[in-house]
Each structure stands twice: as structure tokens, then as C-alpha cells.
mmCIF file of C-alpha atoms in Angstrom:
data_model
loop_
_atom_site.group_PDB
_atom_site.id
_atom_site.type_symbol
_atom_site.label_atom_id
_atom_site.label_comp_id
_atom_site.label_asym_id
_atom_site.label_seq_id
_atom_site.Cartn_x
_atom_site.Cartn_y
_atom_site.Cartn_z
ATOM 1 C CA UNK A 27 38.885 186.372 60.207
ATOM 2 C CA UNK A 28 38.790 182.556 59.883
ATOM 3 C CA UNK A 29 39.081 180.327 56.923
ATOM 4 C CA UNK A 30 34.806 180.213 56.405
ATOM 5 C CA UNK A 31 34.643 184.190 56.578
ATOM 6 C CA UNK A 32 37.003 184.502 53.779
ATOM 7 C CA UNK A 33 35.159 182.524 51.753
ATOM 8 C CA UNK A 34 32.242 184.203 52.628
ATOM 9 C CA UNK A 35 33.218 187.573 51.744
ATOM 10 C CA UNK A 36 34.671 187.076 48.669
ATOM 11 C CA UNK A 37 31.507 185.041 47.497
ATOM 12 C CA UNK A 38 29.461 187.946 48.023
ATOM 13 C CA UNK A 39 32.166 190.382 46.532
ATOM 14 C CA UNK A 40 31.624 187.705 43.584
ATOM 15 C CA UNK A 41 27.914 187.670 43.343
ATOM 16 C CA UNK A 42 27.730 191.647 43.537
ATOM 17 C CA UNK A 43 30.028 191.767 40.663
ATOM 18 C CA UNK A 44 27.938 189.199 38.853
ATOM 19 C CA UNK A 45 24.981 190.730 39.476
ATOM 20 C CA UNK A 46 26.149 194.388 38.118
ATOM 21 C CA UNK A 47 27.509 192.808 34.832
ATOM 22 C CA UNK A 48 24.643 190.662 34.164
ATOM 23 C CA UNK A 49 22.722 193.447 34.506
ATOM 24 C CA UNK A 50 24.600 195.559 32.305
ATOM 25 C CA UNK A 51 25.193 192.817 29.367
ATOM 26 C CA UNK A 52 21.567 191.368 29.378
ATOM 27 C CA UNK A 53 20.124 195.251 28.994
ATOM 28 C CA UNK A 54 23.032 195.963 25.716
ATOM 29 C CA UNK A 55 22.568 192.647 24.441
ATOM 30 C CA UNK A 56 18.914 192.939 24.156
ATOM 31 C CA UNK A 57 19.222 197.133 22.570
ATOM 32 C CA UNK A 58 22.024 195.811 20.277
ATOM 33 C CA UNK A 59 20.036 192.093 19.680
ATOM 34 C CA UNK A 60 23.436 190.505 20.269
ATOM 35 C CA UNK A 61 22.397 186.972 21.181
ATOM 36 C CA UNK A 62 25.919 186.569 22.198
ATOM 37 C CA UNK A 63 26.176 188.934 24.746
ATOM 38 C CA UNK A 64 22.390 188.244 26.093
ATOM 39 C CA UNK A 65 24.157 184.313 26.151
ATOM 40 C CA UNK A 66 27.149 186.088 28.036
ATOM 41 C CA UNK A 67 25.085 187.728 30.731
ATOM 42 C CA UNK A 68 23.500 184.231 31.655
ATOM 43 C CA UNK A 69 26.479 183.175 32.369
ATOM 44 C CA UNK A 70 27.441 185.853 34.786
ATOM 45 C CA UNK A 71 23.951 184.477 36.490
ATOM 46 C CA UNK A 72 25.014 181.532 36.395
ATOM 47 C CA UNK A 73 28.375 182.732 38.527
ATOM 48 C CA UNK A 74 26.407 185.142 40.330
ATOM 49 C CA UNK A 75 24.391 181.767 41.875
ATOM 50 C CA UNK A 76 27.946 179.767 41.909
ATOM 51 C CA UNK A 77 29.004 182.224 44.387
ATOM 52 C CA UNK A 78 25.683 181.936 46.544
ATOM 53 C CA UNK A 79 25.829 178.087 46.545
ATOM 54 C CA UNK A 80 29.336 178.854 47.805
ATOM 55 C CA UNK A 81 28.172 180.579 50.641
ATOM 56 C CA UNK A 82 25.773 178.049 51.573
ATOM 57 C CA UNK A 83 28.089 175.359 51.531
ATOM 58 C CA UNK A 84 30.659 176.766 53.641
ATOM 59 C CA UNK A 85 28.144 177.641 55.836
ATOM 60 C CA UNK A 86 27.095 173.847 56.545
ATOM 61 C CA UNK A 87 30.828 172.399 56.003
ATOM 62 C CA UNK A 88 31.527 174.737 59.336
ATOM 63 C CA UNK A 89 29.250 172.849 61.053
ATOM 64 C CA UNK A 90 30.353 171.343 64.408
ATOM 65 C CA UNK A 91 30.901 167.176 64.277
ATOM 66 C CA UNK A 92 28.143 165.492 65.870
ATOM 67 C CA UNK A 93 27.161 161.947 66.670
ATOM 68 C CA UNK A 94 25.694 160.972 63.149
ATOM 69 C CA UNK A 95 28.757 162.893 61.316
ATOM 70 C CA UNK A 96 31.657 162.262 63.655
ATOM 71 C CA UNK A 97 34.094 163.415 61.307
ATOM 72 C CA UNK A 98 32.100 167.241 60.471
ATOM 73 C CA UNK A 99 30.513 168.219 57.531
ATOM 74 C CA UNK A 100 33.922 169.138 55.195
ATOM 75 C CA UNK A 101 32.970 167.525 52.221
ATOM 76 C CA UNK A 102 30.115 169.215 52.035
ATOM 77 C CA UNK A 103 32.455 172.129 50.230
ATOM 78 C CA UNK A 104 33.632 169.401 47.655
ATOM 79 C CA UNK A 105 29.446 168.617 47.035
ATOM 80 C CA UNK A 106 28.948 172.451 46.628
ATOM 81 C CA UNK A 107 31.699 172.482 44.227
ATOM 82 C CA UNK A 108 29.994 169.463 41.933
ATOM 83 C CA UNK A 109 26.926 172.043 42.037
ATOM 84 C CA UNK A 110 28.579 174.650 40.364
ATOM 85 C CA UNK A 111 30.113 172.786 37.789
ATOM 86 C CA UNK A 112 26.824 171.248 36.762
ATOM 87 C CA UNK A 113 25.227 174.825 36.976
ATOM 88 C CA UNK A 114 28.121 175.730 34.565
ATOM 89 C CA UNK A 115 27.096 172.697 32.265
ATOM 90 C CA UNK A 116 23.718 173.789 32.471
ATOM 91 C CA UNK A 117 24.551 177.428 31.586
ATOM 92 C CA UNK A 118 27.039 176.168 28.264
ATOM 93 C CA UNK A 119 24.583 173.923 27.069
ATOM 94 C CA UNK A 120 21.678 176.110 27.170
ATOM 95 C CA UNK A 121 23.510 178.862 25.228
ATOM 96 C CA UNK A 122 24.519 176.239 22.992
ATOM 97 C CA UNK A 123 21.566 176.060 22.373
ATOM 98 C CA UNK A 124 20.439 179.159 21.732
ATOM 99 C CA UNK A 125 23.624 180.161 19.733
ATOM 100 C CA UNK A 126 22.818 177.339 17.256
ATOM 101 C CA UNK A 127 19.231 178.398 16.647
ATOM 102 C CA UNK A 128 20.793 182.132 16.094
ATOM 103 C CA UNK A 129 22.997 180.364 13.298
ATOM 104 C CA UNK A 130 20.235 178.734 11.700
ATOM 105 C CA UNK A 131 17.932 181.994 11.753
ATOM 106 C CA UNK A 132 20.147 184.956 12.448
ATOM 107 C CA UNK A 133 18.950 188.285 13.598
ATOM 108 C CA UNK A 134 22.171 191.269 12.849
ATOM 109 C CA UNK A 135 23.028 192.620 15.646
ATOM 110 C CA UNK A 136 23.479 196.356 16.250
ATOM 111 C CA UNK A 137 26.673 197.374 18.247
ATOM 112 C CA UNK A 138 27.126 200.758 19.360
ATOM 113 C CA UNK A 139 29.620 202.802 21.341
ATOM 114 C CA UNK A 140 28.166 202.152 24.237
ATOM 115 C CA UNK A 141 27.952 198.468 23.877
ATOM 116 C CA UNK A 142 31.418 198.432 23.284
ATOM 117 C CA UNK A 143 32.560 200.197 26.175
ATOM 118 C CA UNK A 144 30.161 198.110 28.080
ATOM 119 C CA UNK A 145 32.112 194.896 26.733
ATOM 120 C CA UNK A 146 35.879 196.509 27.576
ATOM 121 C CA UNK A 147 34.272 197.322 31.058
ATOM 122 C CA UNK A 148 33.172 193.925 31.338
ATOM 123 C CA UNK A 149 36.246 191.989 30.060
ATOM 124 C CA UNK A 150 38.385 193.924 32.882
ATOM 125 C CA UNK A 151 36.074 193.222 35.705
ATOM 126 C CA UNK A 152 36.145 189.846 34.710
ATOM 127 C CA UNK A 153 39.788 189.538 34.837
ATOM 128 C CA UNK A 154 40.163 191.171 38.283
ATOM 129 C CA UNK A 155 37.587 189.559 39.576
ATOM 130 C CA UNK A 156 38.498 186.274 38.519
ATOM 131 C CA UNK A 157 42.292 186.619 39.713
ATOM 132 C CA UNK A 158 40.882 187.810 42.888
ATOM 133 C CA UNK A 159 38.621 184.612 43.643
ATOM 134 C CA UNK A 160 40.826 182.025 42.373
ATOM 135 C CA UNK A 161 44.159 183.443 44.097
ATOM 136 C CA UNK A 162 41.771 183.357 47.137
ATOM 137 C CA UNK A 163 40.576 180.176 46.265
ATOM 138 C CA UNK A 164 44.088 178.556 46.054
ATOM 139 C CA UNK A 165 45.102 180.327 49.194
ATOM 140 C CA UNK A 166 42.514 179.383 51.165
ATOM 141 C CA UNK A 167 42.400 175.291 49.804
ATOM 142 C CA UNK A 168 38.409 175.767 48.333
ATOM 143 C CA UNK A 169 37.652 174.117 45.171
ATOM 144 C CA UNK A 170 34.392 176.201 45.360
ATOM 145 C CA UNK A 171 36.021 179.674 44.552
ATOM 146 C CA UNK A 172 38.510 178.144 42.397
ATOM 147 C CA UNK A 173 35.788 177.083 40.516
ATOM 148 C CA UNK A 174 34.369 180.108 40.566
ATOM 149 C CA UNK A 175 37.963 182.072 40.241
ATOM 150 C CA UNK A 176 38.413 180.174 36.704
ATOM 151 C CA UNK A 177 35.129 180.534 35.634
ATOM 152 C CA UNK A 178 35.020 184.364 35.845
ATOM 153 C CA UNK A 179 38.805 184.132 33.384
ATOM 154 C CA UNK A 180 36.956 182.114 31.010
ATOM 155 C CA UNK A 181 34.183 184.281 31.205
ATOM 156 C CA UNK A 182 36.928 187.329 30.517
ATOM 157 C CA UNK A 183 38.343 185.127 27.529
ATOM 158 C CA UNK A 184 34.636 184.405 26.394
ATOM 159 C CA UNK A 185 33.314 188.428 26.879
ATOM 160 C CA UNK A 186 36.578 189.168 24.432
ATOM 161 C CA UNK A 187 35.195 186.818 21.548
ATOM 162 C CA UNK A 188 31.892 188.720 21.887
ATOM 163 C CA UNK A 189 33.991 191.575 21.478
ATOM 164 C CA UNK A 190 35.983 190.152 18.213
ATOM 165 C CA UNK A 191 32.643 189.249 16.728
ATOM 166 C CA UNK A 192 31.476 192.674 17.400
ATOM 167 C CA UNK A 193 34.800 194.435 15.428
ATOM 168 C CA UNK A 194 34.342 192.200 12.520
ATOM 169 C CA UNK A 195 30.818 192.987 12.287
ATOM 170 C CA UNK A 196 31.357 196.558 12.096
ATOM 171 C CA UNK A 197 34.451 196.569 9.894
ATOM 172 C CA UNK A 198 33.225 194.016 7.547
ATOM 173 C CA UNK A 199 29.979 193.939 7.387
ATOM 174 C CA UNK A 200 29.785 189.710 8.597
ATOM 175 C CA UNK A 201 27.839 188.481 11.265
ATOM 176 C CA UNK A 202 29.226 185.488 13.410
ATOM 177 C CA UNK A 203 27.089 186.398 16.014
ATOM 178 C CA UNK A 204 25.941 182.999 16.103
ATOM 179 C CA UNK A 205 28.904 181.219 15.508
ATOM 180 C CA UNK A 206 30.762 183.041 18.678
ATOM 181 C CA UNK A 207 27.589 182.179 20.505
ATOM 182 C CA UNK A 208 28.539 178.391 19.822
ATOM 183 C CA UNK A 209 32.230 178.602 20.526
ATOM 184 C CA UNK A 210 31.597 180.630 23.916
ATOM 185 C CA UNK A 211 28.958 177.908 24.576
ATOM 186 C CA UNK A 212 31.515 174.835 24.385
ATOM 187 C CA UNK A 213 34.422 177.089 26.133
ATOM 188 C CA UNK A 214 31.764 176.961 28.992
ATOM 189 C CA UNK A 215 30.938 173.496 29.140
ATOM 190 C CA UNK A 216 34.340 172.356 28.774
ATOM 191 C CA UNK A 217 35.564 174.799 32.137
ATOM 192 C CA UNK A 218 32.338 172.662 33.467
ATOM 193 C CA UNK A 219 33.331 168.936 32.765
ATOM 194 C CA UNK A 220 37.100 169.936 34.165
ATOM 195 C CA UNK A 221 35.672 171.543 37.329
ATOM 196 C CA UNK A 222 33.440 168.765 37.820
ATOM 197 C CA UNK A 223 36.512 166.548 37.608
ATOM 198 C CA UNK A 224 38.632 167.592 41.334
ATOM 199 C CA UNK A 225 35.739 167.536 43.709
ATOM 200 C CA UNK A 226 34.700 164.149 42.682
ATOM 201 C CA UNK A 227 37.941 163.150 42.455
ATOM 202 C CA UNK A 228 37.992 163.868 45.859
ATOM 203 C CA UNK A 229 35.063 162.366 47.118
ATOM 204 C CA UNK A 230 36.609 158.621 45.573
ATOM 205 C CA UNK A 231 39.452 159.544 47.087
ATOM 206 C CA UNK A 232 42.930 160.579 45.816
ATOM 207 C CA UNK A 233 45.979 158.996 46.380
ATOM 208 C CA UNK A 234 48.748 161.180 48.683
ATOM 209 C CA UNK A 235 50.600 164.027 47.277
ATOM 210 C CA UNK A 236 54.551 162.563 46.613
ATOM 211 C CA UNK A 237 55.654 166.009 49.031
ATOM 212 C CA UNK A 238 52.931 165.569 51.677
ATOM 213 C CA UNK A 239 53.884 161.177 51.788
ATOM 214 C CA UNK A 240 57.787 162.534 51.907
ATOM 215 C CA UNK A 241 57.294 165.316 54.529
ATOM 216 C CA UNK A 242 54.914 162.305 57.062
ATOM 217 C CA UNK A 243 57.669 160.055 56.411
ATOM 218 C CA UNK A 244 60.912 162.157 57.105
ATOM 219 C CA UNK A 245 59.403 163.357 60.081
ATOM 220 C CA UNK A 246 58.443 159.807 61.578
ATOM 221 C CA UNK A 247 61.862 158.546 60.672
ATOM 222 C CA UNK A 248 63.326 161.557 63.124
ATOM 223 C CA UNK A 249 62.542 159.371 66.212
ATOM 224 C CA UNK A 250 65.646 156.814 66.840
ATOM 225 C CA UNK A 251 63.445 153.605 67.650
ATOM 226 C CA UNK A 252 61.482 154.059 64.198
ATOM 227 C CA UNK A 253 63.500 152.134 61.690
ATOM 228 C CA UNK A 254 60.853 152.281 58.498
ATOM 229 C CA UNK A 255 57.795 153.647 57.623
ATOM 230 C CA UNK A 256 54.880 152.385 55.284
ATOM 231 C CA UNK A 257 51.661 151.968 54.357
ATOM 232 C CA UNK A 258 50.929 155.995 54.912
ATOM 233 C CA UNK A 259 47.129 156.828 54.081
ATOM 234 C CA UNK A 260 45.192 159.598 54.513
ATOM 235 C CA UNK A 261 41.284 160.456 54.404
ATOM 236 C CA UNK A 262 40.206 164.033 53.644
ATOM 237 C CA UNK A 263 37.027 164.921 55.446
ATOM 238 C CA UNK A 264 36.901 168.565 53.786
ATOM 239 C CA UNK A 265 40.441 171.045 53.794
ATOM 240 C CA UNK A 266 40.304 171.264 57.997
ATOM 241 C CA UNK A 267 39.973 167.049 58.620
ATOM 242 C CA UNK A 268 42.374 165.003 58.054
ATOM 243 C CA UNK A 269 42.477 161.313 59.121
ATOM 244 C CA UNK A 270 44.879 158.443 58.434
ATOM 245 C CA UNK A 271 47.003 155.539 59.388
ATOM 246 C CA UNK A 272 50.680 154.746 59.068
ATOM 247 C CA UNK A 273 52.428 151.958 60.256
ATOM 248 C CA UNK A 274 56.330 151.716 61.704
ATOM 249 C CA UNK A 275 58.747 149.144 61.919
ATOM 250 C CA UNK A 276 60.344 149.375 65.727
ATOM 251 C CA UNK A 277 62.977 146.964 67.579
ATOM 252 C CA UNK A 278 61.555 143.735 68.561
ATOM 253 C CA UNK A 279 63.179 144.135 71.992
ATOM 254 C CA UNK A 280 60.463 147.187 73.057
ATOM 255 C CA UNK A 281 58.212 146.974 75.381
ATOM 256 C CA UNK A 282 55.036 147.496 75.037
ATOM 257 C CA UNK A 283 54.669 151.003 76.898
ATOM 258 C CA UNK A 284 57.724 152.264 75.024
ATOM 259 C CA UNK A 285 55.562 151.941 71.870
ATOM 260 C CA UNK A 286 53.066 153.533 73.596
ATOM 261 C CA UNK A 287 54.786 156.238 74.442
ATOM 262 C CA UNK A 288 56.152 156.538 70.726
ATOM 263 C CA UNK A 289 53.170 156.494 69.212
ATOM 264 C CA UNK A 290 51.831 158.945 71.099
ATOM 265 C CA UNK A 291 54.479 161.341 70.220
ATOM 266 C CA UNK A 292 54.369 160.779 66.708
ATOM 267 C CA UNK A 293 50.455 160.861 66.461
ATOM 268 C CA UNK A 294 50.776 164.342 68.521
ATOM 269 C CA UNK A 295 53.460 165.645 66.286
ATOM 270 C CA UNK A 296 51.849 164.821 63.228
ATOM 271 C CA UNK A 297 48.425 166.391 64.835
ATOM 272 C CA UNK A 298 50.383 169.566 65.542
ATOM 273 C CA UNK A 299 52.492 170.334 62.308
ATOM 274 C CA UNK A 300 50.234 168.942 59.766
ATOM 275 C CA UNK A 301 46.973 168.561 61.231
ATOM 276 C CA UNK A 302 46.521 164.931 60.651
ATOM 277 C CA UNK A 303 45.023 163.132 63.175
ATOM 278 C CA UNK A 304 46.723 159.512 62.356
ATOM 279 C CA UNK A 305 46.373 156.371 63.808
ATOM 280 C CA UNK A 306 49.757 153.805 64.107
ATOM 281 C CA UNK A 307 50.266 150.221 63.343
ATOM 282 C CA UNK A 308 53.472 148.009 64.228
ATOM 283 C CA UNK A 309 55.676 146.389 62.793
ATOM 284 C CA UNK A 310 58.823 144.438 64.561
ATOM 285 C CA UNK A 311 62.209 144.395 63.369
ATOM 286 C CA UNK A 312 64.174 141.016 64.503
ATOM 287 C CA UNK A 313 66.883 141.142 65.798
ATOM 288 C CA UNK A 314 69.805 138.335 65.996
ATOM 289 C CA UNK A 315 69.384 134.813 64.448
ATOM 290 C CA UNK A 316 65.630 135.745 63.464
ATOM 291 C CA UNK A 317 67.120 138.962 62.002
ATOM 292 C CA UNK A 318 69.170 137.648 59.742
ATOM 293 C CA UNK A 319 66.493 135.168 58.081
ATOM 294 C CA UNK A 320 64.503 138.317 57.975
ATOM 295 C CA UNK A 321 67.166 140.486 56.452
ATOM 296 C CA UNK A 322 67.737 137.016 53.939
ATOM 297 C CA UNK A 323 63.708 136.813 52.940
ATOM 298 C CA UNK A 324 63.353 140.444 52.442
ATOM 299 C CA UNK A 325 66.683 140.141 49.658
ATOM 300 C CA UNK A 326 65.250 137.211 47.886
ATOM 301 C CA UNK A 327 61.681 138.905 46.928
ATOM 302 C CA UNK A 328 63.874 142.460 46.253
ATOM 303 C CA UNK A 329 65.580 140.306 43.495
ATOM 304 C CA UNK A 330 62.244 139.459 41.963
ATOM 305 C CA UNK A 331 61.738 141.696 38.807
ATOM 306 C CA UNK A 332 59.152 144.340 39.620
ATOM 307 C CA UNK A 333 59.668 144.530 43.304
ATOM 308 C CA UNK A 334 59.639 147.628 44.506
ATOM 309 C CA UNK A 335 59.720 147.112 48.801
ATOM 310 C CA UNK A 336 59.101 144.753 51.064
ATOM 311 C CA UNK A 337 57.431 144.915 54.828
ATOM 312 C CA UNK A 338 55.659 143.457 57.651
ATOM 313 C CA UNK A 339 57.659 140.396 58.028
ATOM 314 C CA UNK A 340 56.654 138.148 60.698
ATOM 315 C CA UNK A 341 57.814 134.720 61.707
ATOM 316 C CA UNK A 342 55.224 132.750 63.677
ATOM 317 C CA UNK A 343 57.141 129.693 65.301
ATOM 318 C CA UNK A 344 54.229 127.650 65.959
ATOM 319 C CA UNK A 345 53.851 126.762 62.145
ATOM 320 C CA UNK A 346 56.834 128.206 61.193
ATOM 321 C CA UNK A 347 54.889 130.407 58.498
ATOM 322 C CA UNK A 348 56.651 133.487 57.536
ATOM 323 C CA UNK A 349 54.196 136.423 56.245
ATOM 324 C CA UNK A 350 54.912 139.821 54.278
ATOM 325 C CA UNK A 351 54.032 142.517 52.578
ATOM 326 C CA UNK A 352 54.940 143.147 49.026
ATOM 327 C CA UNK A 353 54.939 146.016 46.888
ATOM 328 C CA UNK A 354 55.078 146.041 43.288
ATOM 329 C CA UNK A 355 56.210 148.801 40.527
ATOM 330 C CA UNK A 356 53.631 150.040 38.461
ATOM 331 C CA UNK A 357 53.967 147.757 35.062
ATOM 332 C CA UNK A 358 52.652 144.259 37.446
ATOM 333 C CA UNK A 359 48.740 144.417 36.434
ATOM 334 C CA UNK A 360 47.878 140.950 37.942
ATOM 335 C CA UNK A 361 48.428 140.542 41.560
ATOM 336 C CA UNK A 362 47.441 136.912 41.751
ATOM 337 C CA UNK A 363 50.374 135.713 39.490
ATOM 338 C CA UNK A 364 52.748 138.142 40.983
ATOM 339 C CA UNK A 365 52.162 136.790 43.883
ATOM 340 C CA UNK A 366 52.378 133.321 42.521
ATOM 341 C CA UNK A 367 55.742 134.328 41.363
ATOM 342 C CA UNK A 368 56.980 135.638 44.943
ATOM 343 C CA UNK A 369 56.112 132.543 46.895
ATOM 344 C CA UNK A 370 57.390 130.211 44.508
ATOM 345 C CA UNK A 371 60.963 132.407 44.427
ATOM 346 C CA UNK A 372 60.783 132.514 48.441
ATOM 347 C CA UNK A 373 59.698 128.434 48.809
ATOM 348 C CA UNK A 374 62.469 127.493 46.157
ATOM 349 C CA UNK A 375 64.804 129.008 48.559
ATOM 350 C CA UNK A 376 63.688 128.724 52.012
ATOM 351 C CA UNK A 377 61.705 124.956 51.317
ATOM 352 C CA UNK A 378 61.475 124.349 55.497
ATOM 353 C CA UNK A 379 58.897 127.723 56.095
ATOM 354 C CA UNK A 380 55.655 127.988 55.052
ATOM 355 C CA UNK A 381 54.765 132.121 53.251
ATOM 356 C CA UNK A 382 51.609 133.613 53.640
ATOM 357 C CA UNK A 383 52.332 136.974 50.801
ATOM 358 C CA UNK A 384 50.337 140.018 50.759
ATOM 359 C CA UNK A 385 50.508 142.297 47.513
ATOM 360 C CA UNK A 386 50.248 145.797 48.566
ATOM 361 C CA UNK A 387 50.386 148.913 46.947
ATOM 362 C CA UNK A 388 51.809 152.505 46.954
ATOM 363 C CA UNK A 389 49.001 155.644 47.681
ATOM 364 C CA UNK A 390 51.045 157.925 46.415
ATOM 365 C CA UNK A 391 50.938 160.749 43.416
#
């Protein structure tokens, strides 16, 4: 069973179990006028239709790449994702809503044996149910049932505050109905502005995982004619695309089909270990007399305060203009003084060349 058929199954073991409780609370709730447990059985609509949207979503991110959409229809998952959480929104502010009004004219609620046991019953499903979609979720890399995975705990943390309000009730005679309407109402919309947060996130674009940048770049520097490794970036197009760029310092003394060759290995390891398909720049590391003024240049800007690496030195004779990358730490906020500050440190020093400086940047956690 592949990656889109486990999601699909354990949407629809999702919505079933939805469906039941909804059913179940929204029939109590209304015998026992609890407005808090009719609020609570929205809500397990509301998941019950999370887990559909789900469905459809994986459905078209598992659609084959085409001309228009070259790079599939992945993201699609992070866009069903975004759904949810606003239907979660929707759900929390509407029994805000509702809960508020019950404060201002409150009904008492009647509880009964049975509505108890039909709250236990409910707080348990709820638990296993959301341990089993969001442990699927995580294993499977789909913000969409994590989503749904932590909604259905929040739901079992919400269900026992129904539960609370219903003991005090009972024991001492005080109905907070209303007011546990209102907290389960914000509990909901905040679990809606956080899940909102990561698939956005995602469709801006993150920067690199620290492990996933370490793992690219130990593995490049395996092959003996790759002597550094920078600029790593990656694009997700959904969990299954990955595409990105890299570039590698190599001997100024190889020829151009040695490169070629290199590349090609790298880009096919990379493909086959990490599923990245990655495309490679070059950089060339001097060697003799030209090596040394590059090894000379590249120790003047690392004594600059807030350096953190230097690359892509090149010389070009006809003007004799030396370019580079640099990368500062985190505390430099203004890139066109900093790199003021680099050229006039380099030109002090080295008054014959002409520097054309770059300021780039880390994409890393």
C-alpha cells in the first residue's frame, strides 16, 4: 500500500469515527440541553469533513506531472491542510459564539447516566483515534492528518472539560455550562491559528533542516575532487518532490568532462538516497601563485567581525577584479554597509585589484 492509500484509509477510519460521535453527542446534548456538548459534536463535524477534504487532496496531490504543472500537484496536500485549519477556525468561533450567548441567557442542563457514559466513551475514542492519525500523520510526512491527529487530542482534552462541567453541576448545584462552552471554543481556535501556521509556512518556503543541510553536505564532501560545499537549497513540491541546487568548489586543473562526470554522480546519489533531484554549480579552487592570493583574500574578510564564510572567489585577469561571496552571522541586519565594510578591509589591503562582493546568506534551521 503506497504513501496516498494510507492516507486514504485512515481518513475514512477518521470520518467514520467522527461521524458515530457526532452523532452520539449532538442527540445527548440536545436530551440533556448541554450547549456544550451540542458545541462539542460540531466539532467532531467539523473533523469528520477535515478528514474528507483530506481525502480529496491526496487524491489530486497524486496526480501525475504534466506540462502546465511540471513539478506534480504536491502542494496541493499543504493547500488541503490550510482548509482544515480554517474549517477549525470556523468551528471555534462559531461555538464561541454560541457559548457566549448560553452565558448571557443560560438554559441548566440535565446530565444523566447515560450522558455521562456517553462523554467517557467519547473522551477515549478521541484519544485513540487521535494518536492513531497523528502517529500516522508523522509517519507518513502529511500535515493533513497531523492536523487532523491533534485536533481529535484537543477534542479529547475539550470532551473532558464538558465532562468537569458536568461533575460540578451535579455535585454542586453550578452551571458553567456556558463558561466551558467559551473555553472549549478558544482551545479550538487556538489548535486552528497553530495548524494554519506549517502549511503556509511551507508554501513561503522554509529554510533547510540543520540535519538534512549536514547529511547533503557530508555526503558531497565524500568525493575526493569536491573540496567545499555551499549555497545548498532546496524546494519542496509536496513530501515526494524535492528540487534544489548546490554548488562545489573543485580543482581548477579539471577538465571539463571530469566535472561532468562528477556532477552526475553526485546529482544521482543525492536522487537515490534522499530523493532530491539537485542541480550543481561550480566553483574553482586555484591552485599555485593564484592560490595563494586566494587563500590570502579569503583570510582578510574571515578577520572581519561577523564573518561567518567565504566562497566563490574568482580572479578575472582582464580587469584584474576579484569577486566573492560572503556570508554573514546572524546579528549583521544591513547588508549594504556590511558590504561597505568588506571591500574597504579587502581594498586597504590588496589596493592593485578591483572586488566585486556579494552578501549571501545561510538557508538553514
Amino acid at each position: 500500500m503506497n504513501r496516498n492509500q494510507q492516507i486514504i484509509r485512515t481518513s475514512i477510519v477518521g470520518v467514520a469515527a467522527n461521524v458515530l460521535l457526532a452523532g452520539f453527542k449532538s442527540v445527548v446534548g440536545l436530551l440533556s440541553n448541554s450547549i456544550a456538548i451540542v458545541m462539542d459534536a460540531v466539532n467532531n463535524l467539523s473533523d469528520a469533513l477535515s478528514s474528507v477534504i483530506t481525502i480529496i487532496g491526496t487524491k489530486l496531490s497524486g496526480r501525475d506531472p504534466d506540462r502546465k504543472h511540471p513539478f506534480g500537484y504536491g502542494r496541493i496536500e499543504y493547500l488541503s491542510a490550510i482548509i482544515i485549519a480554517i474549517i477549525i477556525l470556523i468551528a471555534g468561533v462559531t461555538s464561541l459564539i454560541e457559548s457566549v450567548k448560553k452565558i448571557i441567557d443560560p438554559t441548566v442542563p440535565e446530565y444523566t447516566t447515560t450522558t455521562l457514559i456517553v462523554i467517557v466513551v467519547a473522551i477515549a475514542v478521541k484519544l485513540v483515534l487521535g494518536g492513531y492519525v497523528k502517529r500516522k500523520g508523522e509517519q507518513l510526512k502529511s500535515d493533513s492528518l497531523i492536523a487532523s491527529g491533534t485536533d481529535a487530542l484537543f477534542d479529547a482534552v475539550v470532551t473532558l472539560s464538558t465532562l468537569v462541567s458536568a461533575g460540578i453541576m451535579l455535585l454542586m448545584n453550578v452551571n458553567l455550562d456556558g463558561v466551558f462552552g467559551t473555553l472549549i471554543s478558544l482551545v479550538i481556535i487556538k489548535a486552528g491559528v497553530e495548524m494554519l501556521g506549517s502549511p503556509v509556512s511551507q508554501l513561503l518556503g522554509e529554510s533547510i533542516p540543520k540535519q538534512t543541510y549536514l547529511n547533503i553536505r557530508d555526503e558531497v564532501l565524500k568525493y575526493e575532487a569536491v573540496n567545499e560545499v555551499n549555497d545548498i537549497i532546496l524546494n519542496y513540491y509536496g513530501p515526494d518532490m524535492i528540487i534544489g541546487s548546490l554548488n562545489i568548489a573543485v580543482p581548477d586543473k579539471m577538465s571539463a568532462r571530469e566535472i561532468h562526470g562528477l556532477t552526475r554522480d553526485i546529482s544521482q546519489k543525492l536522487f537515490h538516497k534522499y530523493g532530491i533531484i539537485i542541480n550543481i554549480g561550480i566553483y574553482a579552487t586555484y591552485s599555485g601563485k593564484m592560490g595563494e592570493l586566494q587563500q590570502s583574500v579569503i583570510n582578510t574578510a574571515k578577520s572581519i567581525a561577523h564573518v561567518q564564510y567565504i566562497h566563490a572567489f574568482y580572479f578575472y585577469e582582464e580587469n584584474n577584479t576579484i569577486t566573492l561571496d560572503v556570508i554573514p552571522d546572524d546579528d549583521v541586519h544591513n547588508d549594504a554597509d556590511f558590504k561597505e565594510l568588506v571591500y574597504r578591509t579587502l581594498k586597504s589591503k590588496f589596493s592593485q585589484y578591483e572586488f566585486m562582493i556579494v552578501i549571501d546568506h545561510n538557508y538553514i534551521e
